[in-house]
mmCIF file with all atom_site columns, C-alpha atoms in Angstrom:
data_model
loop_
_atom_site.group_PDB
_atom_site.id
_atom_site.type_symbol
_atom_site.label_atom_id
_atom_site.label_alt_id
_atom_site.label_comp_id
_atom_site.label_asym_id
_atom_site.label_entity_id
_atom_site.label_seq_id
_atom_site.pdbx_PDB_ins_code
_atom_site.Cartn_x
_atom_site.Cartn_y
_atom_site.Cartn_z
_atom_site.occupancy
_atom_site.B_iso_or_equiv
_atom_site.pdbx_formal_charge
_atom_site.auth_seq_id
_atom_site.auth_comp_id
_atom_site.auth_asym_id
_atom_site.auth_atom_id
_atom_site.pdbx_PDB_model_num
ATOM 1   C CA . GLY A 1 1   ? 8.305   -14.063 -9.588  1.00 0.00 ? 1   GLY A CA 1
ATOM 2   C CA . GLN A 1 2   ? 9.217   -14.229 -13.233 1.00 0.00 ? 2   GLN A CA 1
ATOM 3   C CA . GLN A 1 3   ? 8.238   -11.341 -15.449 1.00 0.00 ? 3   GLN A CA 1
ATOM 4   C CA . LEU A 1 4   ? 8.473   -10.609 -19.187 1.00 0.00 ? 4   LEU A CA 1
ATOM 5   C CA . ASN A 1 5   ? 10.478  -7.561  -20.219 1.00 0.00 ? 5   ASN A CA 1
ATOM 6   C CA . GLN A 1 6   ? 8.509   -4.824  -22.065 1.00 0.00 ? 6   GLN A CA 1
ATOM 7   C CA . SER A 1 7   ? 9.975   -1.982  -23.999 1.00 0.00 ? 7   SER A CA 1
ATOM 8   C CA . PRO A 1 8   ? 9.804   0.907   -23.896 1.00 0.00 ? 8   PRO A CA 1
ATOM 9   C CA . GLN A 1 9   ? 9.008   1.435   -20.223 1.00 0.00 ? 9   GLN A CA 1
ATOM 10  C CA . SER A 1 10  ? 7.203   4.655   -21.055 1.00 0.00 ? 10  SER A CA 1
ATOM 11  C CA . MET A 1 11  ? 6.580   6.826   -23.991 1.00 0.00 ? 11  MET A CA 1
ATOM 12  C CA . PHE A 1 12  ? 5.057   10.254  -24.846 1.00 0.00 ? 12  PHE A CA 1
ATOM 13  C CA . ILE A 1 13  ? 3.717   10.594  -28.412 1.00 0.00 ? 13  ILE A CA 1
ATOM 14  C CA . GLN A 1 14  ? 1.722   13.098  -30.319 1.00 0.00 ? 14  GLN A CA 1
ATOM 15  C CA . GLU A 1 15  ? -1.835  12.372  -31.211 1.00 0.00 ? 15  GLU A CA 1
ATOM 16  C CA . GLY A 1 16  ? -2.085  10.714  -34.599 1.00 0.00 ? 16  GLY A CA 1
ATOM 17  C CA . GLU A 1 17  ? 1.262   9.020   -34.333 1.00 0.00 ? 17  GLU A CA 1
ATOM 18  C CA . ASP A 1 18  ? 1.768   5.255   -34.526 1.00 0.00 ? 18  ASP A CA 1
ATOM 19  C CA . VAL A 1 19  ? 3.154   3.428   -31.469 1.00 0.00 ? 19  VAL A CA 1
ATOM 20  C CA . SER A 1 20  ? 5.079   0.256   -31.228 1.00 0.00 ? 20  SER A CA 1
ATOM 21  C CA . MET A 1 21  ? 5.952   -1.729  -28.151 1.00 0.00 ? 21  MET A CA 1
ATOM 22  C CA . ASN A 1 22  ? 7.407   -5.216  -27.555 1.00 0.00 ? 22  ASN A CA 1
ATOM 23  C CA . CYS A 1 23  ? 7.601   -7.927  -25.059 1.00 0.00 ? 23  CYS A CA 1
ATOM 24  C CA . THR A 1 24  ? 10.501  -10.417 -24.710 1.00 0.00 ? 24  THR A CA 1
ATOM 25  C CA . SER A 1 25  ? 11.142  -13.574 -22.778 1.00 0.00 ? 25  SER A CA 1
ATOM 26  C CA . SER A 1 26  ? 14.069  -15.945 -22.299 1.00 0.00 ? 26  SER A CA 1
ATOM 27  C CA . SER A 1 27  ? 11.609  -18.778 -22.390 1.00 0.00 ? 27  SER A CA 1
ATOM 28  C CA . ILE A 1 28  ? 9.291   -20.108 -25.157 1.00 0.00 ? 28  ILE A CA 1
ATOM 29  C CA . PHE A 1 29  ? 5.681   -19.119 -24.572 1.00 0.00 ? 29  PHE A CA 1
ATOM 30  C CA . ASN A 1 30  ? 2.594   -20.835 -25.909 1.00 0.00 ? 30  ASN A CA 1
ATOM 31  C CA . THR A 1 31  ? 0.221   -17.919 -25.791 1.00 0.00 ? 31  THR A CA 1
ATOM 32  C CA . TRP A 1 32  ? 0.719   -14.148 -25.896 1.00 0.00 ? 32  TRP A CA 1
ATOM 33  C CA . LEU A 1 33  ? -1.911  -11.695 -24.804 1.00 0.00 ? 33  LEU A CA 1
ATOM 34  C CA . TRP A 1 34  ? -2.065  -7.913  -24.694 1.00 0.00 ? 34  TRP A CA 1
ATOM 35  C CA . TYR A 1 35  ? -4.057  -5.925  -22.073 1.00 0.00 ? 35  TYR A CA 1
ATOM 36  C CA . LYS A 1 36  ? -4.611  -2.250  -21.327 1.00 0.00 ? 36  LYS A CA 1
ATOM 37  C CA . GLN A 1 37  ? -4.991  -0.954  -17.755 1.00 0.00 ? 37  GLN A CA 1
ATOM 38  C CA . ASP A 1 38  ? -6.376  2.399   -16.924 1.00 0.00 ? 38  ASP A CA 1
ATOM 39  C CA . PRO A 1 39  ? -5.510  3.895   -13.516 1.00 0.00 ? 39  PRO A CA 1
ATOM 40  C CA . GLY A 1 40  ? -7.376  2.323   -10.651 1.00 0.00 ? 40  GLY A CA 1
ATOM 41  C CA . GLU A 1 41  ? -9.015  -0.400  -12.823 1.00 0.00 ? 41  GLU A CA 1
ATOM 42  C CA . GLY A 1 42  ? -8.414  -4.010  -13.897 1.00 0.00 ? 42  GLY A CA 1
ATOM 43  C CA . PRO A 1 43  ? -6.747  -4.857  -17.154 1.00 0.00 ? 43  PRO A CA 1
ATOM 44  C CA . VAL A 1 44  ? -8.898  -5.208  -20.341 1.00 0.00 ? 44  VAL A CA 1
ATOM 45  C CA . LEU A 1 45  ? -8.039  -7.783  -22.886 1.00 0.00 ? 45  LEU A CA 1
ATOM 46  C CA . LEU A 1 46  ? -7.036  -6.266  -26.316 1.00 0.00 ? 46  LEU A CA 1
ATOM 47  C CA . ILE A 1 47  ? -5.687  -9.161  -28.365 1.00 0.00 ? 47  ILE A CA 1
ATOM 48  C CA . ALA A 1 48  ? -4.852  -12.787 -27.821 1.00 0.00 ? 48  ALA A CA 1
ATOM 49  C CA . LEU A 1 49  ? -2.279  -14.701 -29.895 1.00 0.00 ? 49  LEU A CA 1
ATOM 50  C CA . TYR A 1 50  ? -2.059  -18.461 -30.110 1.00 0.00 ? 50  TYR A CA 1
ATOM 51  C CA . LYS A 1 51  ? 0.330   -19.390 -32.969 1.00 0.00 ? 51  LYS A CA 1
ATOM 52  C CA . ALA A 1 52  ? 3.872   -18.455 -33.725 1.00 0.00 ? 52  ALA A CA 1
ATOM 53  C CA . GLY A 1 53  ? 3.926   -15.925 -36.486 1.00 0.00 ? 53  GLY A CA 1
ATOM 54  C CA . GLU A 1 54  ? 0.284   -15.040 -36.063 1.00 0.00 ? 54  GLU A CA 1
ATOM 55  C CA . LEU A 1 55  ? -0.637  -11.428 -36.795 1.00 0.00 ? 55  LEU A CA 1
ATOM 56  C CA . THR A 1 56  ? -3.949  -10.279 -35.345 1.00 0.00 ? 56  THR A CA 1
ATOM 57  C CA . SER A 1 57  ? -5.775  -6.880  -35.519 1.00 0.00 ? 57  SER A CA 1
ATOM 58  C CA . ASN A 1 58  ? -8.395  -5.332  -33.371 1.00 0.00 ? 58  ASN A CA 1
ATOM 59  C CA . GLY A 1 59  ? -9.358  -1.948  -34.768 1.00 0.00 ? 59  GLY A CA 1
ATOM 60  C CA . ARG A 1 60  ? -6.291  0.318   -34.684 1.00 0.00 ? 60  ARG A CA 1
ATOM 61  C CA . LEU A 1 61  ? -4.358  -2.334  -32.700 1.00 0.00 ? 61  LEU A CA 1
ATOM 62  C CA . THR A 1 62  ? -2.205  -4.995  -34.296 1.00 0.00 ? 62  THR A CA 1
ATOM 63  C CA . ALA A 1 63  ? -0.212  -7.631  -32.468 1.00 0.00 ? 63  ALA A CA 1
ATOM 64  C CA . GLN A 1 64  ? 2.095   -10.360 -33.602 1.00 0.00 ? 64  GLN A CA 1
ATOM 65  C CA . PHE A 1 65  ? 3.319   -13.576 -31.999 1.00 0.00 ? 65  PHE A CA 1
ATOM 66  C CA . GLY A 1 66  ? 7.020   -13.776 -32.689 1.00 0.00 ? 66  GLY A CA 1
ATOM 67  C CA . ILE A 1 67  ? 8.415   -16.684 -34.750 1.00 0.00 ? 67  ILE A CA 1
ATOM 68  C CA . THR A 1 68  ? 10.808  -17.649 -31.998 1.00 0.00 ? 68  THR A CA 1
ATOM 69  C CA . ARG A 1 69  ? 7.895   -17.803 -29.548 1.00 0.00 ? 69  ARG A CA 1
ATOM 70  C CA . LYS A 1 70  ? 9.999   -15.626 -27.251 1.00 0.00 ? 70  LYS A CA 1
ATOM 71  C CA . ASP A 1 71  ? 8.525   -12.243 -28.180 1.00 0.00 ? 71  ASP A CA 1
ATOM 72  C CA . SER A 1 72  ? 5.413   -10.328 -29.141 1.00 0.00 ? 72  SER A CA 1
ATOM 73  C CA . PHE A 1 73  ? 4.711   -6.914  -30.598 1.00 0.00 ? 73  PHE A CA 1
ATOM 74  C CA . LEU A 1 74  ? 1.902   -4.511  -30.246 1.00 0.00 ? 74  LEU A CA 1
ATOM 75  C CA . ASN A 1 75  ? 1.327   -1.644  -32.655 1.00 0.00 ? 75  ASN A CA 1
ATOM 76  C CA . ILE A 1 76  ? -1.242  1.129   -32.314 1.00 0.00 ? 76  ILE A CA 1
ATOM 77  C CA . SER A 1 77  ? -1.941  3.262   -35.388 1.00 0.00 ? 77  SER A CA 1
ATOM 78  C CA . ALA A 1 78  ? -3.134  6.886   -35.328 1.00 0.00 ? 78  ALA A CA 1
ATOM 79  C CA . SER A 1 79  ? -3.113  7.215   -31.565 1.00 0.00 ? 79  SER A CA 1
ATOM 80  C CA . ILE A 1 80  ? -5.895  9.165   -29.832 1.00 0.00 ? 80  ILE A CA 1
ATOM 81  C CA . PRO A 1 81  ? -6.001  10.590  -26.321 1.00 0.00 ? 81  PRO A CA 1
ATOM 82  C CA . SER A 1 82  ? -7.959  7.660   -24.937 1.00 0.00 ? 82  SER A CA 1
ATOM 83  C CA . ASP A 1 83  ? -5.099  5.327   -25.829 1.00 0.00 ? 83  ASP A CA 1
ATOM 84  C CA . VAL A 1 84  ? -3.462  6.692   -22.598 1.00 0.00 ? 84  VAL A CA 1
ATOM 85  C CA . GLY A 1 85  ? -2.831  3.972   -20.139 1.00 0.00 ? 85  GLY A CA 1
ATOM 86  C CA . ILE A 1 86  ? -0.508  1.135   -19.209 1.00 0.00 ? 86  ILE A CA 1
ATOM 87  C CA . TYR A 1 87  ? -0.111  -1.838  -21.721 1.00 0.00 ? 87  TYR A CA 1
ATOM 88  C CA . PHE A 1 88  ? 0.859   -5.170  -20.467 1.00 0.00 ? 88  PHE A CA 1
ATOM 89  C CA . CYS A 1 89  ? 1.766   -8.189  -22.341 1.00 0.00 ? 89  CYS A CA 1
ATOM 90  C CA . ALA A 1 90  ? 1.117   -11.586 -20.694 1.00 0.00 ? 90  ALA A CA 1
ATOM 91  C CA . GLY A 1 91  ? 2.213   -15.043 -21.744 1.00 0.00 ? 91  GLY A CA 1
ATOM 92  C CA . THR A 1 92  ? 1.556   -18.621 -20.791 1.00 0.00 ? 92  THR A CA 1
ATOM 93  C CA . TYR A 1 93  ? 4.169   -21.328 -21.032 1.00 0.00 ? 93  TYR A CA 1
ATOM 94  C CA . THR A 1 94  ? 2.851   -24.061 -18.868 1.00 0.00 ? 94  THR A CA 1
ATOM 95  C CA . SER A 1 95  ? 0.083   -25.990 -20.597 1.00 0.00 ? 95  SER A CA 1
ATOM 96  C CA . GLY A 1 96  ? -2.909  -26.884 -18.503 1.00 0.00 ? 96  GLY A CA 1
ATOM 97  C CA . THR A 1 97  ? -2.574  -24.311 -15.778 1.00 0.00 ? 97  THR A CA 1
ATOM 98  C CA . TYR A 1 98  ? -3.640  -21.241 -17.777 1.00 0.00 ? 98  TYR A CA 1
ATOM 99  C CA . LYS A 1 99  ? -1.391  -19.099 -15.516 1.00 0.00 ? 99  LYS A CA 1
ATOM 100 C CA . TYR A 1 100 ? -0.080  -15.809 -16.785 1.00 0.00 ? 100 TYR A CA 1
ATOM 101 C CA . ILE A 1 101 ? 3.375   -14.330 -16.574 1.00 0.00 ? 101 ILE A CA 1
ATOM 102 C CA . PHE A 1 102 ? 2.850   -10.520 -16.937 1.00 0.00 ? 102 PHE A CA 1
ATOM 103 C CA . GLY A 1 103 ? 5.142   -8.084  -18.517 1.00 0.00 ? 103 GLY A CA 1
ATOM 104 C CA . THR A 1 104 ? 6.612   -5.022  -16.824 1.00 0.00 ? 104 THR A CA 1
ATOM 105 C CA . GLY A 1 105 ? 4.266   -2.688  -18.655 1.00 0.00 ? 105 GLY A CA 1
ATOM 106 C CA . THR A 1 106 ? 4.564   0.184   -21.113 1.00 0.00 ? 106 THR A CA 1
ATOM 107 C CA . ARG A 1 107 ? 3.037   3.436   -19.979 1.00 0.00 ? 107 ARG A CA 1
ATOM 108 C CA . LEU A 1 108 ? 1.773   5.513   -22.822 1.00 0.00 ? 108 LEU A CA 1
ATOM 109 C CA . LYS A 1 109 ? 0.907   9.105   -22.735 1.00 0.00 ? 109 LYS A CA 1
ATOM 110 C CA . VAL A 1 110 ? -0.670  10.877  -25.703 1.00 0.00 ? 110 VAL A CA 1
ATOM 111 C CA . LEU A 1 111 ? -0.157  14.607  -26.255 1.00 0.00 ? 111 LEU A CA 1
ATOM 112 C CA . ALA A 1 112 ? -3.085  16.243  -27.920 1.00 0.00 ? 112 ALA A CA 1
ATOM 113 C CA . GLY B 2 1   ? -20.098 -10.383 -22.162 1.00 0.00 ? 1   GLY B CA 1
ATOM 114 C CA . ALA B 2 2   ? -17.312 -11.763 -19.890 1.00 0.00 ? 2   ALA B CA 1
ATOM 115 C CA . VAL B 2 3   ? -17.894 -9.334  -17.027 1.00 0.00 ? 3   VAL B CA 1
ATOM 116 C CA . VAL B 2 4   ? -16.164 -9.822  -13.707 1.00 0.00 ? 4   VAL B CA 1
ATOM 117 C CA . SER B 2 5   ? -17.061 -7.699  -10.587 1.00 0.00 ? 5   SER B CA 1
ATOM 118 C CA . GLN B 2 6   ? -15.250 -7.287  -7.349  1.00 0.00 ? 6   GLN B CA 1
ATOM 119 C CA . HIS B 2 7   ? -16.524 -6.185  -4.009  1.00 0.00 ? 7   HIS B CA 1
ATOM 120 C CA . PRO B 2 8   ? -15.622 -3.970  -2.294  1.00 0.00 ? 8   PRO B CA 1
ATOM 121 C CA . SER B 2 9   ? -13.852 -1.580  -4.732  1.00 0.00 ? 9   SER B CA 1
ATOM 122 C CA . TRP B 2 10  ? -11.939 -0.203  -1.743  1.00 0.00 ? 10  TRP B CA 1
ATOM 123 C CA . VAL B 2 11  ? -11.642 -0.868  1.916   1.00 0.00 ? 11  VAL B CA 1
ATOM 124 C CA . ILE B 2 12  ? -9.733  0.565   4.849   1.00 0.00 ? 12  ILE B CA 1
ATOM 125 C CA . CYS B 2 13  ? -9.174  -1.568  7.789   1.00 0.00 ? 13  CYS B CA 1
ATOM 126 C CA . LYS B 2 14  ? -7.222  -1.550  11.046  1.00 0.00 ? 14  LYS B CA 1
ATOM 127 C CA . SER B 2 15  ? -4.142  -3.619  11.575  1.00 0.00 ? 15  SER B CA 1
ATOM 128 C CA . GLY B 2 16  ? -4.886  -7.092  12.881  1.00 0.00 ? 16  GLY B CA 1
ATOM 129 C CA . THR B 2 17  ? -8.402  -7.329  11.410  1.00 0.00 ? 17  THR B CA 1
ATOM 130 C CA . SER B 2 18  ? -9.397  -9.562  8.449   1.00 0.00 ? 18  SER B CA 1
ATOM 131 C CA . VAL B 2 19  ? -10.859 -8.473  5.135   1.00 0.00 ? 19  VAL B CA 1
ATOM 132 C CA . LYS B 2 20  ? -12.880 -10.500 2.638   1.00 0.00 ? 20  LYS B CA 1
ATOM 133 C CA . ILE B 2 21  ? -12.822 -9.555  -1.032  1.00 0.00 ? 21  ILE B CA 1
ATOM 134 C CA . GLU B 2 22  ? -15.393 -11.068 -3.455  1.00 0.00 ? 22  GLU B CA 1
ATOM 135 C CA . CYS B 2 23  ? -14.798 -11.848 -7.075  1.00 0.00 ? 23  CYS B CA 1
ATOM 136 C CA . ARG B 2 24  ? -17.859 -12.730 -9.228  1.00 0.00 ? 24  ARG B CA 1
ATOM 137 C CA . SER B 2 25  ? -18.217 -13.685 -12.940 1.00 0.00 ? 25  SER B CA 1
ATOM 138 C CA . LEU B 2 26  ? -21.573 -12.084 -13.826 1.00 0.00 ? 26  LEU B CA 1
ATOM 139 C CA . ASP B 2 27  ? -22.444 -13.543 -17.227 1.00 0.00 ? 27  ASP B CA 1
ATOM 140 C CA . PHE B 2 28  ? -20.287 -16.742 -17.513 1.00 0.00 ? 28  PHE B CA 1
ATOM 141 C CA . GLN B 2 29  ? -19.213 -19.678 -15.436 1.00 0.00 ? 29  GLN B CA 1
ATOM 142 C CA . ALA B 2 30  ? -15.642 -19.806 -14.211 1.00 0.00 ? 30  ALA B CA 1
ATOM 143 C CA . THR B 2 31  ? -14.002 -23.027 -13.007 1.00 0.00 ? 31  THR B CA 1
ATOM 144 C CA . THR B 2 32  ? -10.754 -21.179 -12.581 1.00 0.00 ? 32  THR B CA 1
ATOM 145 C CA . MET B 2 33  ? -10.218 -17.807 -11.121 1.00 0.00 ? 33  MET B CA 1
ATOM 146 C CA . PHE B 2 34  ? -7.005  -16.043 -10.415 1.00 0.00 ? 34  PHE B CA 1
ATOM 147 C CA . TRP B 2 35  ? -5.973  -13.574 -7.675  1.00 0.00 ? 35  TRP B CA 1
ATOM 148 C CA . TYR B 2 36  ? -3.261  -10.956 -8.360  1.00 0.00 ? 36  TYR B CA 1
ATOM 149 C CA . ARG B 2 37  ? -1.600  -8.255  -6.360  1.00 0.00 ? 37  ARG B CA 1
ATOM 150 C CA . GLN B 2 38  ? -0.386  -5.009  -7.878  1.00 0.00 ? 38  GLN B CA 1
ATOM 151 C CA . PHE B 2 39  ? 1.779   -2.385  -6.130  1.00 0.00 ? 39  PHE B CA 1
ATOM 152 C CA . PRO B 2 40  ? 1.841   1.194   -7.355  1.00 0.00 ? 40  PRO B CA 1
ATOM 153 C CA . LYS B 2 41  ? 3.507   1.555   -10.793 1.00 0.00 ? 41  LYS B CA 1
ATOM 154 C CA . GLN B 2 42  ? 4.252   -2.171  -10.917 1.00 0.00 ? 42  GLN B CA 1
ATOM 155 C CA . SER B 2 43  ? 2.946   -5.067  -12.864 1.00 0.00 ? 43  SER B CA 1
ATOM 156 C CA . LEU B 2 44  ? 0.525   -7.729  -11.687 1.00 0.00 ? 44  LEU B CA 1
ATOM 157 C CA . MET B 2 45  ? 1.822   -10.572 -9.593  1.00 0.00 ? 45  MET B CA 1
ATOM 158 C CA . LEU B 2 46  ? -0.045  -13.805 -9.493  1.00 0.00 ? 46  LEU B CA 1
ATOM 159 C CA . MET B 2 47  ? -0.786  -14.859 -5.892  1.00 0.00 ? 47  MET B CA 1
ATOM 160 C CA . ALA B 2 48  ? -2.913  -17.974 -6.388  1.00 0.00 ? 48  ALA B CA 1
ATOM 161 C CA . THR B 2 49  ? -5.077  -19.982 -8.730  1.00 0.00 ? 49  THR B CA 1
ATOM 162 C CA . SER B 2 50  ? -8.565  -20.657 -7.444  1.00 0.00 ? 50  SER B CA 1
ATOM 163 C CA . ASN B 2 51  ? -10.391 -23.816 -8.717  1.00 0.00 ? 51  ASN B CA 1
ATOM 164 C CA . GLU B 2 52  ? -14.040 -24.357 -8.022  1.00 0.00 ? 52  GLU B CA 1
ATOM 165 C CA . GLY B 2 53  ? -14.592 -27.160 -5.522  1.00 0.00 ? 53  GLY B CA 1
ATOM 166 C CA . SER B 2 54  ? -10.973 -27.658 -4.679  1.00 0.00 ? 54  SER B CA 1
ATOM 167 C CA . LYS B 2 55  ? -8.061  -26.053 -2.771  1.00 0.00 ? 55  LYS B CA 1
ATOM 168 C CA . ALA B 2 56  ? -6.403  -23.009 -4.222  1.00 0.00 ? 56  ALA B CA 1
ATOM 169 C CA . THR B 2 57  ? -2.804  -23.349 -5.617  1.00 0.00 ? 57  THR B CA 1
ATOM 170 C CA . TYR B 2 58  ? -0.559  -20.629 -4.216  1.00 0.00 ? 58  TYR B CA 1
ATOM 171 C CA . GLU B 2 59  ? 2.498   -19.182 -5.884  1.00 0.00 ? 59  GLU B CA 1
ATOM 172 C CA . GLN B 2 60  ? 5.865   -19.498 -4.251  1.00 0.00 ? 60  GLN B CA 1
ATOM 173 C CA . GLY B 2 61  ? 6.208   -17.011 -1.348  1.00 0.00 ? 61  GLY B CA 1
ATOM 174 C CA . VAL B 2 62  ? 2.505   -16.375 -0.851  1.00 0.00 ? 62  VAL B CA 1
ATOM 175 C CA . GLU B 2 63  ? 1.322   -17.414 2.598   1.00 0.00 ? 63  GLU B CA 1
ATOM 176 C CA . LYS B 2 64  ? -1.711  -19.565 2.260   1.00 0.00 ? 64  LYS B CA 1
ATOM 177 C CA . ASP B 2 65  ? -2.754  -19.064 5.831   1.00 0.00 ? 65  ASP B CA 1
ATOM 178 C CA . LYS B 2 66  ? -2.735  -15.307 5.496   1.00 0.00 ? 66  LYS B CA 1
ATOM 179 C CA . PHE B 2 67  ? -4.478  -15.140 2.123   1.00 0.00 ? 67  PHE B CA 1
ATOM 180 C CA . LEU B 2 68  ? -7.410  -17.540 2.368   1.00 0.00 ? 68  LEU B CA 1
ATOM 181 C CA . ILE B 2 69  ? -9.122  -18.415 -0.938  1.00 0.00 ? 69  ILE B CA 1
ATOM 182 C CA . ASN B 2 70  ? -12.545 -20.069 -1.292  1.00 0.00 ? 70  ASN B CA 1
ATOM 183 C CA . HIS B 2 71  ? -14.068 -20.882 -4.708  1.00 0.00 ? 71  HIS B CA 1
ATOM 184 C CA . ALA B 2 72  ? -17.377 -22.201 -3.594  1.00 0.00 ? 72  ALA B CA 1
ATOM 185 C CA . SER B 2 73  ? -19.327 -21.783 -6.856  1.00 0.00 ? 73  SER B CA 1
ATOM 186 C CA . LEU B 2 74  ? -18.759 -21.478 -10.570 1.00 0.00 ? 74  LEU B CA 1
ATOM 187 C CA . THR B 2 75  ? -19.340 -17.631 -10.250 1.00 0.00 ? 75  THR B CA 1
ATOM 188 C CA . LEU B 2 76  ? -17.729 -16.681 -7.044  1.00 0.00 ? 76  LEU B CA 1
ATOM 189 C CA . SER B 2 77  ? -14.304 -16.762 -5.465  1.00 0.00 ? 77  SER B CA 1
ATOM 190 C CA . THR B 2 78  ? -13.301 -14.965 -2.198  1.00 0.00 ? 78  THR B CA 1
ATOM 191 C CA . LEU B 2 79  ? -9.987  -13.829 -0.958  1.00 0.00 ? 79  LEU B CA 1
ATOM 192 C CA . THR B 2 80  ? -9.713  -13.193 2.778   1.00 0.00 ? 80  THR B CA 1
ATOM 193 C CA . VAL B 2 81  ? -6.678  -11.293 4.078   1.00 0.00 ? 81  VAL B CA 1
ATOM 194 C CA . THR B 2 82  ? -6.370  -12.461 7.636   1.00 0.00 ? 82  THR B CA 1
ATOM 195 C CA . SER B 2 83  ? -4.679  -10.368 10.400  1.00 0.00 ? 83  SER B CA 1
ATOM 196 C CA . ALA B 2 84  ? -3.961  -7.678  7.900   1.00 0.00 ? 84  ALA B CA 1
ATOM 197 C CA . HIS B 2 85  ? -0.827  -5.419  8.323   1.00 0.00 ? 85  HIS B CA 1
ATOM 198 C CA . PRO B 2 86  ? 0.131   -2.170  6.629   1.00 0.00 ? 86  PRO B CA 1
ATOM 199 C CA . GLU B 2 87  ? 2.491   -4.143  4.257   1.00 0.00 ? 87  GLU B CA 1
ATOM 200 C CA . ASP B 2 88  ? -0.645  -5.952  2.974   1.00 0.00 ? 88  ASP B CA 1
ATOM 201 C CA . SER B 2 89  ? -1.953  -2.699  1.606   1.00 0.00 ? 89  SER B CA 1
ATOM 202 C CA . SER B 2 90  ? -2.183  -3.053  -2.163  1.00 0.00 ? 90  SER B CA 1
ATOM 203 C CA . PHE B 2 91  ? -4.461  -3.336  -5.133  1.00 0.00 ? 91  PHE B CA 1
ATOM 204 C CA . TYR B 2 92  ? -5.940  -6.745  -5.411  1.00 0.00 ? 92  TYR B CA 1
ATOM 205 C CA . ILE B 2 93  ? -7.334  -7.895  -8.699  1.00 0.00 ? 93  ILE B CA 1
ATOM 206 C CA . CYS B 2 94  ? -9.125  -11.161 -9.648  1.00 0.00 ? 94  CYS B CA 1
ATOM 207 C CA . SER B 2 95  ? -9.581  -12.689 -13.071 1.00 0.00 ? 95  SER B CA 1
ATOM 208 C CA . ALA B 2 96  ? -11.665 -15.524 -14.456 1.00 0.00 ? 96  ALA B CA 1
ATOM 209 C CA . ARG B 2 97  ? -11.629 -17.976 -17.300 1.00 0.00 ? 97  ARG B CA 1
ATOM 210 C CA . ASP B 2 98  ? -14.814 -18.746 -19.126 1.00 0.00 ? 98  ASP B CA 1
ATOM 211 C CA . PHE B 2 99  ? -15.617 -22.437 -18.544 1.00 0.00 ? 99  PHE B CA 1
ATOM 212 C CA . HIS B 2 100 ? -17.521 -22.837 -21.660 1.00 0.00 ? 100 HIS B CA 1
ATOM 213 C CA . ARG B 2 101 ? -14.705 -21.639 -23.934 1.00 0.00 ? 101 ARG B CA 1
ATOM 214 C CA . GLY B 2 102 ? -12.639 -24.739 -23.589 1.00 0.00 ? 102 GLY B CA 1
ATOM 215 C CA . ASN B 2 103 ? -8.929  -24.300 -23.849 1.00 0.00 ? 103 ASN B CA 1
ATOM 216 C CA . THR B 2 104 ? -8.885  -20.562 -24.304 1.00 0.00 ? 104 THR B CA 1
ATOM 217 C CA . TYR B 2 105 ? -6.210  -18.866 -22.237 1.00 0.00 ? 105 TYR B CA 1
ATOM 218 C CA . GLU B 2 106 ? -8.131  -15.606 -22.111 1.00 0.00 ? 106 GLU B CA 1
ATOM 219 C CA . GLN B 2 107 ? -8.634  -14.172 -18.687 1.00 0.00 ? 107 GLN B CA 1
ATOM 220 C CA . TYR B 2 108 ? -11.186 -11.494 -17.822 1.00 0.00 ? 108 TYR B CA 1
ATOM 221 C CA . PHE B 2 109 ? -10.317 -9.136  -15.005 1.00 0.00 ? 109 PHE B CA 1
ATOM 222 C CA . GLY B 2 110 ? -12.300 -7.517  -12.352 1.00 0.00 ? 110 GLY B CA 1
ATOM 223 C CA . PRO B 2 111 ? -12.017 -3.806  -11.539 1.00 0.00 ? 111 PRO B CA 1
ATOM 224 C CA . GLY B 2 112 ? -9.784  -4.430  -8.498  1.00 0.00 ? 112 GLY B CA 1
ATOM 225 C CA . THR B 2 113 ? -10.052 -3.808  -4.764  1.00 0.00 ? 113 THR B CA 1
ATOM 226 C CA . ARG B 2 114 ? -7.832  -1.316  -3.090  1.00 0.00 ? 114 ARG B CA 1
ATOM 227 C CA . LEU B 2 115 ? -6.926  -2.339  0.453   1.00 0.00 ? 115 LEU B CA 1
ATOM 228 C CA . THR B 2 116 ? -5.432  0.083   2.910   1.00 0.00 ? 116 THR B CA 1
ATOM 229 C CA . VAL B 2 117 ? -4.462  -1.177  6.305   1.00 0.00 ? 117 VAL B CA 1
ATOM 230 C CA . THR B 2 118 ? -3.878  1.544   8.994   1.00 0.00 ? 118 THR B CA 1
#
């Protein structure tokens, strides 16, 4: 099935550093969402974006809905060890079905 | 709020047997639930959309006779893997939309069920 491309695929960072990751698509999306998944668990919703250009924060996390509607960005400021996990973007482009297309994931590891 | 549970959290079964996985929305009503499959180190792949009181909609390539979905109430959807084979071993995750939140696209995910077929 179709997937969104996420970059980077994985990253190691030092505690306290800021992190940026993005998600791109060849198609226009109506909604972008960001989830975090810990090993052996289901994804947890971090941020949902509904308008092109929208910038939304949730604590140390900030996400943006790209102007072209074909991309989205997630930034994590001052990373801490519990930020470790896999971050997935998800988008919807078919109105009325509420189906997600998931990104390929960014695996984050934080070095204390 | 918006808690989704799955049962069992893990199951081991023999090849040829059937396994039922339950997905419940604990503190909200969900007219729509989704079933995903996730292989190790991979993303989530949508298998089907489950609508309360109607037939599920399956994604291309997903065998509806093998993965039976029943959404009998606003808080419960079940996925039955029939005649399971080792290649069906995977992490199955459900999600649900909150019926009372209108057009929100937010899905709340269960903790997943790890199925191992021997």
